[in-house]
Amino acid sequence: MKNIVILISGEGSNMAAIVRAAEQGRWAERFGARVAAVLSNRPEAAGLAFARERGIATAAISHKDFATREAFDAALAAAIEPHAPALVVLAGFMRILTPGFVERYAGRLINIHPSLLPAFPGLNTHQRAIEAGCRVAGATVHQVTVELDHGPILDQAVVPVLADDTPATLADRVLTQEHRLYPRAIEGWLRRG
Ligand code: GAR
């Protein structure tokens, strides 16, 4: 079985979209793949309850319990390792990972970012896209490399920026597309083997 481990920090709506796609798209039958675990750096993350209800293993590893990024990432890796992941999926995981962690999972670590990379890496992407006068915005699924939000692009989704958009309305429109994009990108990755 190819185990997928998903890391979240909050709502987990992308994680939920992936879990539903795995069920509806019969990933176990078609690709021998399953979502094995959902881990959060925030114990209160709403997405943990969703995963638990689906019978998926969950764990919360609070970054606040660790003095350094290295120590947190070591604890995170220790929680991931028992699942022997074929793929580690960052889905709204809002921590910067250390080079050691990224290298450990090189080639099997992917992220979704709410902009059309290489435009707008980092935070406040929707506000920055509106302020820049962009006519389109979107989301990117990419491989994670040591440089933040810069790895090879696997897939993207594009939405219009409307004249009366606020960061919140644009974020909603992008997020709706993220829920189609991320499962599609993972299916593509599984299909390529
Ligand atoms: C998503 O829009 C995702 O692209 C973004 O956080 C949101 C998480 O929503 N990720 C980042 O900004 C990463 N830097 P979710 O928890 O409902 O999936």
CSV table of C-alpha atoms and ligand atoms in Angstrom, one decimal:
chain,number,residue,atom,x,y,z
A,1,MET,CA,0.0,0.0,0.0
A,2,LYS,CA,1.2,3.5,-0.9
A,3,ASN,CA,0.6,5.5,2.3
A,4,ILE,CA,-0.2,9.2,2.0
A,5,VAL,CA,0.4,11.4,5.1
A,6,ILE,CA,-1.3,14.8,5.1
A,7,LEU,CA,-0.1,17.7,7.2
A,8,ILE,CA,-2.6,20.5,8.1
A,9,SER,CA,-2.7,23.5,10.4
A,10,GLY,CA,-6.4,24.5,10.4
A,11,GLU,CA,-9.6,24.0,8.5
A,12,GLY,CA,-8.2,21.1,6.5
A,13,SER,CA,-10.6,21.6,3.6
A,14,ASN,CA,-8.0,20.6,1.1
A,15,MET,CA,-7.2,17.5,3.2
A,16,ALA,CA,-11.0,16.7,3.2
A,17,ALA,CA,-11.1,17.1,-0.6
A,18,ILE,CA,-8.2,14.7,-0.9
A,19,VAL,CA,-9.8,12.1,1.5
A,20,ARG,CA,-13.1,12.3,-0.5
A,21,ALA,CA,-11.3,12.0,-3.8
A,22,ALA,CA,-9.4,8.9,-2.5
A,23,GLU,CA,-12.8,7.3,-1.6
A,24,GLN,CA,-14.7,8.4,-4.7
A,25,GLY,CA,-11.9,7.8,-7.0
A,26,ARG,CA,-11.1,4.3,-5.5
A,27,TRP,CA,-7.4,5.1,-5.1
A,28,ALA,CA,-6.9,1.9,-3.0
A,29,GLU,CA,-8.1,-0.3,-5.9
A,30,ARG,CA,-6.7,1.8,-8.8
A,31,PHE,CA,-3.3,2.8,-7.3
A,32,GLY,CA,-2.9,0.8,-4.1
A,33,ALA,CA,-2.9,4.1,-2.3
A,34,ARG,CA,-4.7,5.4,0.8
A,35,VAL,CA,-4.6,8.4,3.2
A,36,ALA,CA,-2.9,6.8,6.2
A,37,ALA,CA,-2.6,9.7,8.6
A,38,VAL,CA,-3.5,13.3,9.1
A,39,LEU,CA,-1.1,15.3,11.3
A,40,SER,CA,-1.5,18.9,12.6
A,41,ASN,CA,0.9,21.3,14.3
A,42,ARG,CA,-2.2,22.8,15.9
A,43,PRO,CA,-4.1,20.5,18.3
A,44,GLU,CA,-7.3,22.5,17.8
A,45,ALA,CA,-7.3,22.1,14.0
A,46,ALA,CA,-10.8,21.4,12.8
A,47,GLY,CA,-9.6,19.0,10.1
A,48,LEU,CA,-8.4,16.5,12.7
A,49,ALA,CA,-12.0,15.7,13.7
A,50,PHE,CA,-13.0,15.1,10.1
A,51,ALA,CA,-10.1,12.7,9.6
A,52,ARG,CA,-10.8,10.9,12.9
A,53,GLU,CA,-14.4,10.4,11.9
A,54,ARG,CA,-13.3,8.7,8.7
A,55,GLY,CA,-11.1,6.2,10.7
A,56,ILE,CA,-7.9,7.9,9.6
A,57,ALA,CA,-5.0,8.0,12.1
A,58,THR,CA,-4.5,11.5,13.5
A,59,ALA,CA,-1.9,13.2,15.7
A,60,ALA,CA,-1.2,16.7,16.9
A,61,ILE,CA,2.4,17.8,17.4
A,62,SER,CA,2.3,21.4,18.7
A,63,HIS,CA,5.2,23.4,17.4
A,64,LYS,CA,4.9,25.4,20.7
A,65,ASP,CA,6.2,22.5,22.6
A,66,PHE,CA,9.6,22.7,20.9
A,67,ALA,CA,12.4,25.2,21.3
A,68,THR,CA,13.7,25.0,17.8
A,69,ARG,CA,12.5,24.3,14.3
A,70,GLU,CA,14.9,21.4,14.1
A,71,ALA,CA,13.4,19.8,17.3
A,72,PHE,CA,9.8,20.3,16.0
A,73,ASP,CA,10.7,18.8,12.6
A,74,ALA,CA,12.4,15.8,14.3
A,75,ALA,CA,9.2,15.2,16.3
A,76,LEU,CA,7.1,15.6,13.1
A,77,ALA,CA,9.2,13.1,11.2
A,78,ALA,CA,9.0,10.7,14.1
A,79,ALA,CA,5.2,10.9,13.9
A,80,ILE,CA,5.3,10.5,10.1
A,81,GLU,CA,7.8,7.6,9.9
A,82,PRO,CA,5.6,4.8,11.3
A,83,HIS,CA,3.3,5.3,8.3
A,84,ALA,CA,6.2,4.8,5.9
A,85,PRO,CA,4.8,7.4,3.5
A,86,ALA,CA,5.0,7.2,-0.3
A,87,LEU,CA,3.9,10.8,-0.3
A,88,VAL,CA,3.7,13.6,2.3
A,89,VAL,CA,1.2,16.2,1.4
A,90,LEU,CA,1.2,19.7,2.9
A,91,ALA,CA,-2.4,21.0,2.9
A,92,GLY,CA,-2.6,24.4,4.5
A,93,PHE,CA,0.4,23.5,6.7
A,94,MET,CA,1.6,26.8,7.9
A,95,ARG,CA,5.1,26.0,9.2
A,96,ILE,CA,8.4,26.5,7.3
A,97,LEU,CA,10.2,23.2,7.3
A,98,THR,CA,13.9,22.8,7.9
A,99,PRO,CA,16.3,21.7,5.1
A,100,GLY,CA,16.8,18.4,6.9
A,101,PHE,CA,13.1,17.6,6.9
A,102,VAL,CA,12.7,18.6,3.2
A,103,GLU,CA,15.7,16.5,2.2
A,104,ARG,CA,14.5,13.5,4.1
A,105,TYR,CA,11.2,13.5,2.1
A,106,ALA,CA,12.7,14.9,-1.2
A,107,GLY,CA,10.7,13.7,-4.2
A,108,ARG,CA,7.8,12.7,-2.1
A,109,LEU,CA,6.8,16.0,-0.5
A,110,ILE,CA,4.3,18.3,-2.1
A,111,ASN,CA,2.5,21.5,-1.2
A,112,ILE,CA,-0.4,23.6,-2.4
A,113,HIS,CA,0.1,27.4,-2.5
A,114,PRO,CA,-2.6,29.9,-3.1
A,115,SER,CA,-1.0,31.8,-6.0
A,116,LEU,CA,0.2,31.2,-9.5
A,117,LEU,CA,3.8,30.6,-8.6
A,118,PRO,CA,6.4,31.9,-9.2
A,119,ALA,CA,4.2,34.9,-8.5
A,120,PHE,CA,3.6,35.7,-4.8
A,121,PRO,CA,5.4,33.1,-2.7
A,122,GLY,CA,4.9,33.6,1.0
A,123,LEU,CA,1.9,35.1,2.8
A,124,ASN,CA,-1.1,37.4,1.9
A,125,THR,CA,-1.1,36.1,-1.7
A,126,HIS,CA,-4.7,37.3,-2.5
A,127,GLN,CA,-4.2,40.8,-1.2
A,128,ARG,CA,-0.9,41.1,-3.1
A,129,ALA,CA,-2.5,39.8,-6.3
A,130,ILE,CA,-5.4,42.4,-6.0
A,131,GLU,CA,-2.9,45.2,-5.2
A,132,ALA,CA,-0.8,44.3,-8.2
A,133,GLY,CA,-3.8,44.6,-10.5
A,134,CYS,CA,-3.6,40.9,-11.6
A,135,ARG,CA,-6.5,39.9,-13.9
A,136,VAL,CA,-6.1,36.3,-12.9
A,137,ALA,CA,-5.1,34.5,-9.7
A,138,GLY,CA,-5.0,30.8,-8.7
A,139,ALA,CA,-3.2,28.0,-6.9
A,140,THR,CA,-0.2,25.9,-7.5
A,141,VAL,CA,0.7,22.3,-6.5
A,142,HIS,CA,4.5,21.9,-6.4
A,143,GLN,CA,7.2,19.7,-5.1
A,144,VAL,CA,8.7,21.1,-1.9
A,145,THR,CA,12.4,22.1,-2.1
A,146,VAL,CA,14.5,23.9,0.4
A,147,GLU,CA,13.6,27.4,-1.0
A,148,LEU,CA,10.1,28.3,0.2
A,149,ASP,CA,7.3,28.0,-2.5
A,150,HIS,CA,9.9,27.4,-5.3
A,151,GLY,CA,9.9,23.7,-6.2
A,152,PRO,CA,9.0,22.2,-9.5
A,153,ILE,CA,5.3,22.9,-10.5
A,154,LEU,CA,3.1,19.8,-10.8
A,155,ASP,CA,-0.2,21.6,-11.7
A,156,GLN,CA,-2.1,24.9,-11.4
A,157,ALA,CA,-5.6,26.3,-11.4
A,158,VAL,CA,-6.5,29.8,-12.6
A,159,VAL,CA,-9.5,32.0,-11.6
A,160,PRO,CA,-10.4,35.5,-12.6
A,161,VAL,CA,-9.8,38.4,-10.3
A,162,LEU,CA,-13.1,40.5,-10.3
A,163,ALA,CA,-13.2,44.3,-10.0
A,164,ASP,CA,-14.9,44.2,-6.6
A,165,ASP,CA,-12.9,41.4,-5.1
A,166,THR,CA,-11.6,41.6,-1.6
A,167,PRO,CA,-8.8,39.2,-0.4
A,168,ALA,CA,-11.6,37.1,1.2
A,169,THR,CA,-13.8,36.8,-1.9
A,170,LEU,CA,-10.8,36.0,-4.0
A,171,ALA,CA,-9.5,33.4,-1.4
A,172,ASP,CA,-12.9,31.7,-1.6
A,173,ARG,CA,-12.8,31.5,-5.4
A,174,VAL,CA,-9.3,30.1,-5.3
A,175,LEU,CA,-10.0,27.6,-2.5
A,176,THR,CA,-12.9,26.1,-4.5
A,177,GLN,CA,-10.5,25.4,-7.3
A,178,GLU,CA,-7.8,24.1,-4.9
A,179,HIS,CA,-10.3,21.4,-3.9
A,180,ARG,CA,-10.3,20.1,-7.5
A,181,LEU,CA,-6.7,20.8,-8.2
A,182,TYR,CA,-5.0,19.1,-5.3
A,183,PRO,CA,-6.8,15.7,-5.7
A,184,ARG,CA,-6.1,15.9,-9.5
A,185,ALA,CA,-2.4,16.6,-8.9
A,186,ILE,CA,-2.1,13.7,-6.5
A,187,GLU,CA,-3.9,11.3,-8.9
A,188,GLY,CA,-1.5,12.4,-11.6
A,189,TRP,CA,1.4,11.6,-9.2
A,190,LEU,CA,0.0,8.2,-8.3
A,191,ARG,CA,-0.7,7.4,-12.0
A,192,ARG,CA,2.9,8.1,-12.9
A,193,GLY,CA,3.9,5.7,-10.2
B,1,GAR,C1,-5.3,27.1,1.4
B,1,GAR,O1,-5.8,28.1,0.6
B,1,GAR,C2,-3.9,26.8,1.1
B,1,GAR,O2,-3.5,27.0,-0.3
B,1,GAR,C3,-3.2,27.8,1.9
B,1,GAR,O3,-3.9,27.8,3.1
B,1,GAR,C4,-5.3,27.4,2.9
B,1,GAR,C5,-5.6,26.2,3.8
B,1,GAR,O4,-6.9,25.9,3.7
B,1,GAR,N1,-1.8,27.4,2.1
B,1,GAR,C6,-0.8,28.3,2.3
B,1,GAR,O5,-1.0,29.5,2.4
B,1,GAR,C7,0.5,27.7,2.4
B,1,GAR,N2,1.5,28.7,2.5
B,1,GAR,P1,-7.4,24.5,4.3
B,1,GAR,O6,-6.9,24.3,5.6
B,1,GAR,O7,-8.9,24.6,4.3
B,1,GAR,O8,-7.0,23.4,3.3
